[in-house]
Amino acid sequence: ETGVTQSPTHLIKTRGQQVTLRCSSQSGHNTVSWYQQALGQGPQFIFQYYREEENGRGNFPPRFSGLQFPNYSSELNVNALELDDSALYLCASSWRDSPYYEQYFGPGTRLTVT
Amino acid sequence: DAKTTQPPSMDCAEGRAANLPCNHSTISGNEYVYWYRQIHSQGPQYIIHGLKNNETNEMASLIITEDRKSSTLILPHATLRDTAVYYCIVRANTGNQFYFGTGTSLTVIP
């Protein structure tokens, strides 16, 4: 158990809809990163939030957006859902000022787009 | 960011040491090597990391070659619960984004 929690566990949406996924970081961590993991692939970095601002982004379109709150929890929002957005969405928390930057992952949210 | 290369799959007999190799020939001098594993449909689990010295913790040992172009993760006494996908990652030079590859699927055989 890492102390990182995500909600919901599973979600089914229809193409074109919008979805919000939530993540609570481990106590003492100030940075949250989001990853998308398609079936059979490794996690792909979406973006990272530090001090409530985006701090790096992978190769994902603007319809993927996020927020970080003062308590360091975070949301991932995806607009105009596409079938290819079906994946396991992982968040990971870390302490930005640590030289080692190990990230601790939550259990993920399984999103299915039909 | 340095890329990593890992064999897609490996088997190991239960109770034996599992040695998982990783190539990272373009690693920069200040980039760390991290290992994570992911048991089916769960979030990745941190195992160990290192810069240039060998490291050991309660889960595994990490051996990094002197030129830092490759490393090996060693699980000293593999159990069935070690069956998972193992990812070797080199930390991005800026920020703390991790770039995962496709990893090595380790199967521990009874």
Coordinates of C-alpha atoms in Angstrom, one line a residue:
Chain A
E1 CA 0.0 0.0 0.0
T2 CA 1.5 3.3 -1.0
G3 CA -1.1 5.7 0.5
V4 CA -2.1 7.0 -3.0
T5 CA -5.7 6.6 -3.6
Q6 CA -7.7 7.0 -6.8
S7 CA -11.4 7.2 -7.6
P8 CA -13.4 5.8 -9.2
T9 CA -12.0 2.3 -9.6
H10 CA -13.8 1.7 -12.8
L11 CA -15.7 3.9 -15.2
I12 CA -17.7 3.5 -18.4
K13 CA -18.3 6.5 -20.7
T14 CA -19.6 7.1 -24.1
R15 CA -17.5 8.6 -26.9
G16 CA -17.8 12.4 -26.9
Q17 CA -18.4 12.6 -23.2
Q18 CA -16.2 14.2 -20.5
V19 CA -14.7 12.5 -17.5
T20 CA -13.0 13.5 -14.3
L21 CA -10.6 11.2 -12.4
R22 CA -9.4 11.9 -8.9
C23 CA -6.2 11.2 -7.0
S24 CA -5.2 11.8 -3.4
S25 CA -1.4 11.8 -2.9
Q26 CA 0.6 10.2 -0.2
S27 CA 1.0 12.3 3.0
G28 CA 4.0 14.6 2.7
H29 CA 4.1 14.5 -1.1
N30 CA 3.7 17.7 -3.1
T31 CA 3.8 16.5 -6.7
V32 CA 1.3 14.4 -8.7
S33 CA 2.0 12.8 -12.1
W34 CA -0.6 11.2 -14.3
Y35 CA 0.0 8.3 -16.7
Q36 CA -2.1 6.5 -19.2
Q37 CA -1.6 2.8 -19.7
A38 CA -3.2 1.0 -22.7
L39 CA -3.6 -2.7 -22.6
G40 CA -0.2 -4.5 -23.0
Q41 CA 1.8 -1.3 -22.9
G42 CA 3.9 0.5 -20.3
P43 CA 2.5 3.7 -18.6
Q44 CA 2.7 6.8 -20.8
F45 CA 3.4 10.1 -19.0
I46 CA 0.5 12.6 -19.4
F47 CA 1.6 15.5 -17.2
Q48 CA 2.7 16.5 -13.7
Y49 CA 1.5 19.0 -11.2
Y50 CA 3.6 20.8 -8.6
R51 CA 2.4 23.6 -6.4
E52 CA -0.9 23.7 -8.3
E53 CA 0.8 24.3 -11.7
E54 CA 1.5 22.0 -14.6
N55 CA 5.2 21.1 -14.5
G56 CA 5.8 19.0 -17.6
R57 CA 3.6 17.4 -20.2
G58 CA 3.9 14.3 -22.4
N59 CA 2.6 13.9 -25.9
F60 CA -1.1 14.3 -25.1
P61 CA -3.6 16.7 -26.7
P62 CA -5.1 19.7 -24.8
R63 CA -8.4 17.8 -24.2
F64 CA -6.4 16.2 -21.4
S65 CA -6.2 18.7 -18.6
G66 CA -5.6 18.6 -14.9
L67 CA -5.7 20.4 -11.6
Q68 CA -3.9 20.2 -8.3
F69 CA -5.4 21.5 -5.1
P70 CA -3.8 23.1 -2.1
N71 CA -3.9 19.8 -0.2
Y72 CA -1.9 18.3 -3.2
S73 CA -4.8 16.1 -4.4
S74 CA -5.3 16.2 -8.1
E75 CA -7.8 15.7 -10.9
L76 CA -7.4 14.6 -14.5
N77 CA -10.1 15.8 -16.9
V78 CA -10.6 14.4 -20.4
N79 CA -12.9 16.1 -22.8
A80 CA -14.5 14.7 -26.0
L81 CA -13.6 11.1 -25.1
E82 CA -12.4 8.9 -27.9
L83 CA -12.4 5.1 -28.1
D84 CA -8.6 5.1 -27.8
D85 CA -8.9 6.8 -24.4
S86 CA -9.9 3.5 -23.0
A87 CA -7.0 2.6 -20.6
L88 CA -5.9 2.4 -17.0
Y89 CA -5.2 5.8 -15.7
L90 CA -2.5 6.0 -13.0
C91 CA -1.5 8.8 -10.7
A92 CA 1.8 8.9 -8.8
S93 CA 2.8 11.2 -6.0
S94 CA 6.3 12.2 -5.0
W95 CA 8.3 14.8 -3.0
R96 CA 9.6 17.3 -5.6
D97 CA 12.5 18.4 -3.5
S98 CA 13.9 14.9 -3.0
P99 CA 17.0 14.1 -5.1
Y100 CA 15.7 10.6 -5.8
Y101 CA 12.2 11.4 -7.0
E102 CA 10.8 8.0 -6.5
Q103 CA 7.1 8.0 -7.4
Y104 CA 4.5 6.1 -5.6
F105 CA 1.6 4.9 -7.7
G106 CA -2.1 4.5 -6.9
P107 CA -4.1 1.5 -8.0
G108 CA -5.5 3.2 -11.1
T109 CA -8.8 4.0 -12.6
R110 CA -10.0 1.7 -15.4
L111 CA -11.8 3.8 -18.1
T112 CA -13.8 2.2 -20.8
V113 CA -15.1 4.3 -23.7
T114 CA -17.8 2.8 -25.8
Chain B
D1 CA 16.0 11.2 -22.0
A2 CA 17.9 8.0 -22.1
K3 CA 16.0 5.0 -23.5
T4 CA 16.1 1.6 -22.0
T5 CA 16.0 -1.8 -23.6
Q6 CA 14.8 -4.9 -21.8
P7 CA 14.0 -8.5 -22.9
P8 CA 10.3 -8.9 -23.4
S9 CA 10.0 -12.0 -21.2
M10 CA 11.9 -14.2 -18.8
D11 CA 11.2 -17.3 -16.7
C12 CA 12.7 -18.2 -13.4
A13 CA 12.3 -21.2 -11.1
E14 CA 10.9 -20.6 -7.7
G15 CA 13.6 -20.1 -5.1
R16 CA 16.3 -19.3 -7.6
A17 CA 17.7 -15.8 -8.3
A18 CA 16.0 -13.8 -11.0
N19 CA 18.4 -11.6 -13.0
L20 CA 16.7 -9.0 -15.1
P21 CA 19.0 -7.1 -17.5
C22 CA 18.5 -3.5 -18.8
N23 CA 20.5 -1.6 -21.4
H24 CA 20.6 2.2 -21.1
S25 CA 23.6 3.1 -23.3
T26 CA 22.7 6.8 -23.7
I27 CA 22.3 7.5 -20.0
S28 CA 23.6 10.9 -18.8
G29 CA 26.0 11.3 -15.9
N30 CA 23.4 12.6 -13.5
E31 CA 20.5 10.3 -14.4
Y32 CA 19.4 7.7 -12.0
V33 CA 18.2 4.2 -12.9
Y34 CA 15.0 3.1 -11.3
W35 CA 13.2 -0.2 -11.3
Y36 CA 9.5 -0.7 -10.8
R37 CA 7.3 -3.7 -11.2
Q38 CA 3.6 -4.1 -12.0
I39 CA 1.5 -7.0 -11.0
H40 CA -1.4 -7.5 -13.3
S41 CA -3.8 -4.4 -13.4
Q42 CA -2.3 -2.9 -10.3
G43 CA -0.3 0.3 -10.0
P44 CA 3.5 0.0 -10.5
Q45 CA 5.5 -0.6 -7.3
Y46 CA 8.8 1.0 -6.6
I47 CA 11.6 -1.5 -6.1
I48 CA 15.0 0.2 -6.1
H49 CA 17.1 2.9 -7.7
G50 CA 20.7 3.8 -8.1
L51 CA 23.2 6.2 -9.7
K52 CA 26.5 4.4 -10.1
N53 CA 27.0 2.2 -7.0
N54 CA 25.4 -1.1 -6.5
E55 CA 22.4 -0.9 -4.2
T56 CA 20.5 -3.4 -2.1
N57 CA 17.3 -3.3 -0.1
E58 CA 14.9 -5.7 1.3
M59 CA 13.4 -6.5 -2.1
A60 CA 16.2 -6.6 -4.5
S61 CA 19.8 -5.7 -5.5
L62 CA 20.7 -3.4 -8.3
I63 CA 24.0 -3.9 -10.1
I64 CA 25.1 -1.0 -12.4
T65 CA 28.1 -1.5 -14.7
E66 CA 31.0 0.8 -14.3
D67 CA 30.3 2.6 -17.6
R68 CA 26.6 2.9 -16.5
K69 CA 25.4 1.7 -19.8
S70 CA 23.6 -1.3 -18.4
S71 CA 22.2 -2.6 -15.1
T72 CA 20.8 -5.8 -13.7
L73 CA 18.0 -6.2 -11.1
I74 CA 18.5 -9.3 -8.9
L75 CA 15.6 -10.9 -7.0
P76 CA 17.7 -13.2 -4.8
H77 CA 15.0 -15.9 -4.1
A78 CA 12.1 -15.5 -6.5
T79 CA 8.7 -16.5 -5.3
L80 CA 5.4 -16.9 -7.2
R81 CA 4.4 -13.5 -6.0
D82 CA 7.3 -12.0 -7.9
T83 CA 5.5 -12.8 -11.2
A84 CA 5.0 -9.3 -12.8
V85 CA 6.2 -6.9 -15.5
Y86 CA 9.4 -5.3 -14.5
Y87 CA 10.3 -1.8 -15.8
C88 CA 13.8 -0.3 -16.0
I89 CA 13.5 3.5 -16.1
V90 CA 16.0 6.3 -16.4
R91 CA 14.8 9.4 -14.8
A92 CA 14.3 12.4 -17.1
N93 CA 17.1 15.0 -16.8
T94 CA 14.6 17.8 -16.1
G95 CA 11.7 17.4 -13.6
N96 CA 10.8 14.0 -12.4
Q97 CA 8.9 12.4 -15.2
F98 CA 9.4 8.7 -15.7
Y99 CA 9.4 7.2 -19.2
F100 CA 8.4 3.6 -19.1
G101 CA 9.1 1.1 -21.9
T102 CA 7.3 -2.2 -22.3
G103 CA 9.3 -3.9 -19.6
T104 CA 10.2 -7.5 -19.0
S105 CA 7.4 -10.0 -18.1
L106 CA 8.9 -12.3 -15.5
T107 CA 7.2 -15.6 -14.8
V108 CA 8.2 -17.5 -11.7
I109 CA 7.6 -21.2 -12.2
P110 CA 6.9 -23.5 -9.3

